[in-house]
Short mmCIF file of C-alpha atoms in Angstrom, two decimals:
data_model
loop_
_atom_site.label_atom_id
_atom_site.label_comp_id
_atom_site.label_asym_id
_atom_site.label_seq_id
_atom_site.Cartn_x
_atom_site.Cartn_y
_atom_site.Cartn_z
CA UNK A 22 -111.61 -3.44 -184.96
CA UNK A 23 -111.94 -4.40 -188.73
CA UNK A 24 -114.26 -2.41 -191.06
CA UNK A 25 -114.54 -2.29 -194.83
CA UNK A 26 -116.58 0.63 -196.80
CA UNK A 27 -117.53 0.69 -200.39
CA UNK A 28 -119.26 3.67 -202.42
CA UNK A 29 -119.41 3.27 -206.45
CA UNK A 30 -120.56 5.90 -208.59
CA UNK A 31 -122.08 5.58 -211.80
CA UNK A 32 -123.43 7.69 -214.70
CA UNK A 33 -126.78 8.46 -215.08
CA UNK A 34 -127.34 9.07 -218.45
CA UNK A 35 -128.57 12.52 -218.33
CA UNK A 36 -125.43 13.97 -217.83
CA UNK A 37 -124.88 13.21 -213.79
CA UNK A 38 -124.18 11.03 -211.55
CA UNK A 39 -125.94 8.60 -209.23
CA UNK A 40 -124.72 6.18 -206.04
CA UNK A 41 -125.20 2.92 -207.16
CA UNK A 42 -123.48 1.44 -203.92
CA UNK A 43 -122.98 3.09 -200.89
CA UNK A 44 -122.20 0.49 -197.81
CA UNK A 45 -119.82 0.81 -194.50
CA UNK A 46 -119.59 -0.56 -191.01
CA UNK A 47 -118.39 1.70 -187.90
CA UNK A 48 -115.89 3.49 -187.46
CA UNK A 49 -116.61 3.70 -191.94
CA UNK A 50 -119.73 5.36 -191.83
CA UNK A 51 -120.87 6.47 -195.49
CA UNK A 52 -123.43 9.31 -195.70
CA UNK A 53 -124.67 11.17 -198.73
CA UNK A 54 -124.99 15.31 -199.11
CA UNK A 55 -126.86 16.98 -201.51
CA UNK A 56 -124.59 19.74 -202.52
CA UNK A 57 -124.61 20.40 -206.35
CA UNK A 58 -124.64 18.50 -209.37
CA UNK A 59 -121.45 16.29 -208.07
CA UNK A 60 -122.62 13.28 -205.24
CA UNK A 61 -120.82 14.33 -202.61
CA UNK A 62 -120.16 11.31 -199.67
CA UNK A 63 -118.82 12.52 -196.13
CA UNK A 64 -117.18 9.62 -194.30
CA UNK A 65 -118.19 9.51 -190.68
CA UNK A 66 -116.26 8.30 -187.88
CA UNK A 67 -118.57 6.25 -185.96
CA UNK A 68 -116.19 5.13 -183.19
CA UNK A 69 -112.64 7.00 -181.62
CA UNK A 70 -110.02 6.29 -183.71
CA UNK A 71 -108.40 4.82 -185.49
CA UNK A 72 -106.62 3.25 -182.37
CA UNK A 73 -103.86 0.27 -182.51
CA UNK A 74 -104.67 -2.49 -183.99
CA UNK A 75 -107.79 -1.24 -186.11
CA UNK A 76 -107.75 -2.69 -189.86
CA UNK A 77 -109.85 0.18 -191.84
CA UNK A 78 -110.29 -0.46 -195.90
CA UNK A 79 -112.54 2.01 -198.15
CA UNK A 80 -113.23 1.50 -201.74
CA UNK A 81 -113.77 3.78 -204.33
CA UNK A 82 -115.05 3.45 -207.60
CA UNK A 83 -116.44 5.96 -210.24
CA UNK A 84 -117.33 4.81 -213.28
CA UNK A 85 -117.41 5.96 -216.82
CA UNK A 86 -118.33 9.83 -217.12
CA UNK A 87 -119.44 10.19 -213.73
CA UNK A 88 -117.92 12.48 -211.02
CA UNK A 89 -117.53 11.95 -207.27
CA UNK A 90 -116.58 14.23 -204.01
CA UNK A 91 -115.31 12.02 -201.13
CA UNK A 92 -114.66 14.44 -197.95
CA UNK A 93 -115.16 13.57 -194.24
CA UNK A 94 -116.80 15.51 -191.34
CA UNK A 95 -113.66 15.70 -189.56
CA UNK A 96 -109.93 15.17 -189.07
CA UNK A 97 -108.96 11.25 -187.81
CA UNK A 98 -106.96 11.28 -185.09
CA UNK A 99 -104.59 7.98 -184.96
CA UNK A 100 -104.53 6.69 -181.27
CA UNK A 101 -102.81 4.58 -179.54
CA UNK A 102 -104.12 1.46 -178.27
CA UNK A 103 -102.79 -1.86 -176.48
CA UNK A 104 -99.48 -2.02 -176.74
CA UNK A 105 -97.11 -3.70 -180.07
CA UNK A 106 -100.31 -3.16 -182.44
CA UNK A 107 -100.53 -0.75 -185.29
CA UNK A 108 -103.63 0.60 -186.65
CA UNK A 109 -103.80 0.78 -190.60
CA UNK A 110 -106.00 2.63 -192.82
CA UNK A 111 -106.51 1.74 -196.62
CA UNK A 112 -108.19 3.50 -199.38
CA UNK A 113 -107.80 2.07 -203.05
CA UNK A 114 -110.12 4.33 -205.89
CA UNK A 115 -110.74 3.24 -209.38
CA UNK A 116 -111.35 6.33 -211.95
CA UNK A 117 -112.61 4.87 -215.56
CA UNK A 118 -112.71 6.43 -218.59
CA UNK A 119 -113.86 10.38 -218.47
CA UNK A 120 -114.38 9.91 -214.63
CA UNK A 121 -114.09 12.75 -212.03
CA UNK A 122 -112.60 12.17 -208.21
CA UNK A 123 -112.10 14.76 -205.59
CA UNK A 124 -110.82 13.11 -202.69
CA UNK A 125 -110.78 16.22 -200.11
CA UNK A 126 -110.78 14.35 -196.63
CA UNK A 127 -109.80 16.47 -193.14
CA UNK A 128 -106.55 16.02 -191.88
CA UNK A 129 -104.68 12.88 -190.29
CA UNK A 130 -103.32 13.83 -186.66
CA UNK A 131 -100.15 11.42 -185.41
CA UNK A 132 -101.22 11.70 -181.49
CA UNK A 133 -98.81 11.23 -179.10
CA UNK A 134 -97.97 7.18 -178.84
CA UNK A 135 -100.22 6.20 -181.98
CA UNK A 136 -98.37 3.90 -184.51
CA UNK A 137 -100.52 4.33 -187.44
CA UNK A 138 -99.96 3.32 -191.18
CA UNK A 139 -101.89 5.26 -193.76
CA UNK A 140 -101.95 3.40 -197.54
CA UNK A 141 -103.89 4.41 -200.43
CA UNK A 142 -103.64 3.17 -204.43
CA UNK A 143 -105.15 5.04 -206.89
CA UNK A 144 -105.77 3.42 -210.76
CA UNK A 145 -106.92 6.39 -213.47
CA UNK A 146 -108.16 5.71 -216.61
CA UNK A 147 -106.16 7.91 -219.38
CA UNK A 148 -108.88 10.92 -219.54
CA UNK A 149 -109.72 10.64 -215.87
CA UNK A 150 -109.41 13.68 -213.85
CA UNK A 151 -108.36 13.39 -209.72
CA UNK A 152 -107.90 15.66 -207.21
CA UNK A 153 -106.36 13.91 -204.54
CA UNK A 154 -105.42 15.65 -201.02
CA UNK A 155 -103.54 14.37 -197.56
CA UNK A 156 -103.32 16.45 -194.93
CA UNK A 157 -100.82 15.50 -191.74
CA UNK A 158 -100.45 17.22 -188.21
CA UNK A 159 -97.72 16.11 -186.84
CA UNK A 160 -99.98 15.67 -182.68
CA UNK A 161 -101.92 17.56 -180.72
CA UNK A 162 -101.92 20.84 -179.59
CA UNK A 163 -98.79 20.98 -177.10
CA UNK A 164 -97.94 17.06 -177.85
CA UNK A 165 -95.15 15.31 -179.45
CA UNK A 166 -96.20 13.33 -183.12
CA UNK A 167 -96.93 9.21 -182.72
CA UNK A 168 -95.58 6.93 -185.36
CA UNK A 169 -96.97 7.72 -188.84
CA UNK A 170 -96.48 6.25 -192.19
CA UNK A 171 -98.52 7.78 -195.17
CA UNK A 172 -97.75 6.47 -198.54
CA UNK A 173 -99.86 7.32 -201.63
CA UNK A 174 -99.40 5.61 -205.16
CA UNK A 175 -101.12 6.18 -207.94
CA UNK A 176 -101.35 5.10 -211.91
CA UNK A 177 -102.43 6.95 -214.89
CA UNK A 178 -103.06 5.00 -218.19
CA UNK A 179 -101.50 1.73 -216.81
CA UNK A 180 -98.06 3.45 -215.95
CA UNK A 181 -96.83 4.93 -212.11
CA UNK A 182 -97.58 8.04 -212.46
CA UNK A 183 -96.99 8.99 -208.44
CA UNK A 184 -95.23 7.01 -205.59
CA UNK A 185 -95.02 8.70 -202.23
CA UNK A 186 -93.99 8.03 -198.73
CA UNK A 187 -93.61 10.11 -195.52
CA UNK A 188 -92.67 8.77 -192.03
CA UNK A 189 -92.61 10.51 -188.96
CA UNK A 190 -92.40 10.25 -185.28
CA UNK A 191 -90.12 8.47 -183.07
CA UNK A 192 -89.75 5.99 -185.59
CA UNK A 193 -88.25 7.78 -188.06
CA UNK A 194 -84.94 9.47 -187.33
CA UNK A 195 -84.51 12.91 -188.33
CA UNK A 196 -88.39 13.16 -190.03
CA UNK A 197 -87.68 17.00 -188.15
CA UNK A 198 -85.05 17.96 -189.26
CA UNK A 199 -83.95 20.34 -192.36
CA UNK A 200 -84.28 17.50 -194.61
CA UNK A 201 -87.69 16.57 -194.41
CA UNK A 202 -90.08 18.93 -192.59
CA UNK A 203 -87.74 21.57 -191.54
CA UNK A 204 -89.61 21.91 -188.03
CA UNK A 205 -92.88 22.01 -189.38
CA UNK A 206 -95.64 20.52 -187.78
CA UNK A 207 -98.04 19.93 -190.65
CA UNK A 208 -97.84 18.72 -193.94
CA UNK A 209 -99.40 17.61 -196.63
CA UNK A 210 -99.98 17.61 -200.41
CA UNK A 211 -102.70 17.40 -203.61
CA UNK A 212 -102.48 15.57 -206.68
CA UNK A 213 -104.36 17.54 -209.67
CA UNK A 214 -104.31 15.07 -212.98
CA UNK A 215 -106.39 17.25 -215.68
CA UNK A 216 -106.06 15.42 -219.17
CA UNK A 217 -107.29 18.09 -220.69
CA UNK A 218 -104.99 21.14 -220.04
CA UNK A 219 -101.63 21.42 -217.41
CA UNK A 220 -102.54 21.63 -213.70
CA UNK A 221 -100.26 24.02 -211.85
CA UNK A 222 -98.62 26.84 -212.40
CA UNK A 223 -95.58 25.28 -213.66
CA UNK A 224 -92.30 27.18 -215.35
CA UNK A 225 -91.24 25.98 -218.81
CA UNK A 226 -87.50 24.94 -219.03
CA UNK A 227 -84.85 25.28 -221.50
CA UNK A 228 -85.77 22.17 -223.40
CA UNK A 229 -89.42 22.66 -223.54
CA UNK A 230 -90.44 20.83 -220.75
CA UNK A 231 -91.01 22.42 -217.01
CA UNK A 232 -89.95 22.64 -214.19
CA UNK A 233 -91.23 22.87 -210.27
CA UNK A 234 -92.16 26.38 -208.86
CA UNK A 235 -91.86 27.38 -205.96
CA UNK A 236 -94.53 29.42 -204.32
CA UNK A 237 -94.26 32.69 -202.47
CA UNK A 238 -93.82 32.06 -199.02
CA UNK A 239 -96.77 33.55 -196.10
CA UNK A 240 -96.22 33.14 -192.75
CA UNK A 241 -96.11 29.92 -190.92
CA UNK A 242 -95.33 28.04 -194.67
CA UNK A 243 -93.83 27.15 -197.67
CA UNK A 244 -95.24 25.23 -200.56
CA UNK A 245 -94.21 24.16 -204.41
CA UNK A 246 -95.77 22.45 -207.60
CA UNK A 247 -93.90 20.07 -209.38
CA UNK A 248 -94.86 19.14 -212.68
CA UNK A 249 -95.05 15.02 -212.70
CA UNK A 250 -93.83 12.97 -216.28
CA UNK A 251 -96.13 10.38 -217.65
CA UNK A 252 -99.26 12.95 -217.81
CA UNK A 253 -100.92 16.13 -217.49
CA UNK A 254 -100.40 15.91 -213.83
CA UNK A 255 -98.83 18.52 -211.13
CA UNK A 256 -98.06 17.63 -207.26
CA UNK A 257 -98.12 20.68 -204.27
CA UNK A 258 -97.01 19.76 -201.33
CA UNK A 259 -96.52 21.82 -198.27
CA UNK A 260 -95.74 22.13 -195.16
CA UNK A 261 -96.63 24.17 -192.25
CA UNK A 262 -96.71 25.71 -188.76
CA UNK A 263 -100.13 24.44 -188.26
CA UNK A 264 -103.37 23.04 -189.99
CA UNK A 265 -104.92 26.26 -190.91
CA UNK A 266 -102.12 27.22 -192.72
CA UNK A 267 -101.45 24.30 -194.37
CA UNK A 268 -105.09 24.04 -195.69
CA UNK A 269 -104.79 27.44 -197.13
CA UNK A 270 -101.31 26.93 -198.94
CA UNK A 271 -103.30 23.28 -200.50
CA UNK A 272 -106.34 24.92 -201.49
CA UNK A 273 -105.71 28.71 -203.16
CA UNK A 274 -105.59 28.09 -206.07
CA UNK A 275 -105.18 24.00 -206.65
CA UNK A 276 -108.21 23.33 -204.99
CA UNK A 277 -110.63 25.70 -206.84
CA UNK A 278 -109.29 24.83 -209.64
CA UNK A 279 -110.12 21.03 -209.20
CA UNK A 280 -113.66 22.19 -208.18
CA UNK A 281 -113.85 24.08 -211.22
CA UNK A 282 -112.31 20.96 -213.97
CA UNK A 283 -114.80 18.70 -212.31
CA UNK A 284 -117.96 20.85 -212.95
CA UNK A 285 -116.93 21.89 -216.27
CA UNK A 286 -116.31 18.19 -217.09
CA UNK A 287 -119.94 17.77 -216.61
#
């Protein structure tokens, strides 16, 4: 199955924002909530999925000044489907000047025999602000993890500002082990680039700069920030025993706080 999306989001000139495209075909279903002053668009699955050998692409614009909340109704499981084909999912989002993205989906679950590849490319403008969350779990309840590959880059100002990439599943010896989740069966991580002031609660170093910190651990999870170079930008990633515990290591206090930027950039 091949299906393309689009939303764009534009200014309105009284100080919000309006939808001035909003288009998908199934399993990309776009739907609109009114929520508060920032559009909010839920994408909804309107088939099983994404199963081997689907070709998924969304598009994401937000224009000058105006401020957009992508989230989805709930988590995409990859699946597997006839045998040799992969199923691939790509997002690529365009913030312009002054723009605001918060791209809070539900998590991606690697089922048992999926082979899935997850891509997304994100451009900012130089005073855009972006939250931008991923969420894995690793299968099933009581199911080994599928084939996964997630990889997320993103530009600030013209210049790489993030390039990530995380494969696991039979594929991808040792993914498991101490060196990469550590056992975990959930992971995941969210971008917070703030122009304005330093997202994260980072630790100044020695020579002025800062450095990562890492965050007092709770049961079931561990999770750091990491201050990024080339911009007022800060990464945390986590990992975890499950998805409610990853979700609450990703959102207290980075997510608020992205909530928070984007209304007061209003």
């Amino acid at each position: 199955m091949r299906a393309v999306a689009r939303v764009v989001a534009v200014a309105d000139g009284r100080g919000g924002t309006v939808l001035r495209e909003l288009r998908g075909e199934s399993p990309l279903l776009l739907r609109q909530a009114t929520t508060d002053d920032i559009p909010t668009v839920y994408v909804v699955g309107g088939a099983a999925g994404p199963l081997a050998g689907d070709d998924l692409r969304l598009t994401v614009e937000v224009g000058p000044g105006a401020a957009l909340r992508v989230r989805t109704v709930a988590a995409s499981v990859a699946l597997p489907g006839r045998a040799g084909a992969v199923s691939r999912m790509r997002v690529d989002a365009v913030v312009h000047a002054a723009g605001t993205l918060l791209w809070l989906p539900e998590q991606l679950v690697a089922a048992a025999g999926c082979d899935h590849v997850a891509e997304s490319r994100v451009e900012l403008a130089g005073d855009a602000r972006l939250s931008w969350r991923e969420e894995l779990v690793c299968g099933r309840y009581a199911e080994p993890a599928g084939n996964v590959v997630v990889t997320t880059s993103v530009d600030h100002a013209g210049r790489p500002l993030l390039r990530q990439s995380l494969a696991v599943g039979p594929a991808a010896p040792g993914w498991a082990g101490p060196a990469v989740l550590g056992g975990a069966t959930a992971t995941g991580s969210l971008l917070l680039v703030d122009p304005a002031s330093p997202p994260g609660p980072a630790v100044p170093d020695a020579t002025g700069g800062s450095r990562g910190r890492v965050l007092p651990a709770r049961p079931g999870g561990t999770a750091a920030w990491l201050p990024l170079a080339g911009g007022r930008a800060a990464l945390l990633t986590a990992t975890a025993a499950d998805a409610h515990t990853l979700r609450a290591l990703l959102t207290t206090p980075a997510e608020e706080r992205a909530e928070t930027v984007a209304a007061g950039g209003r």
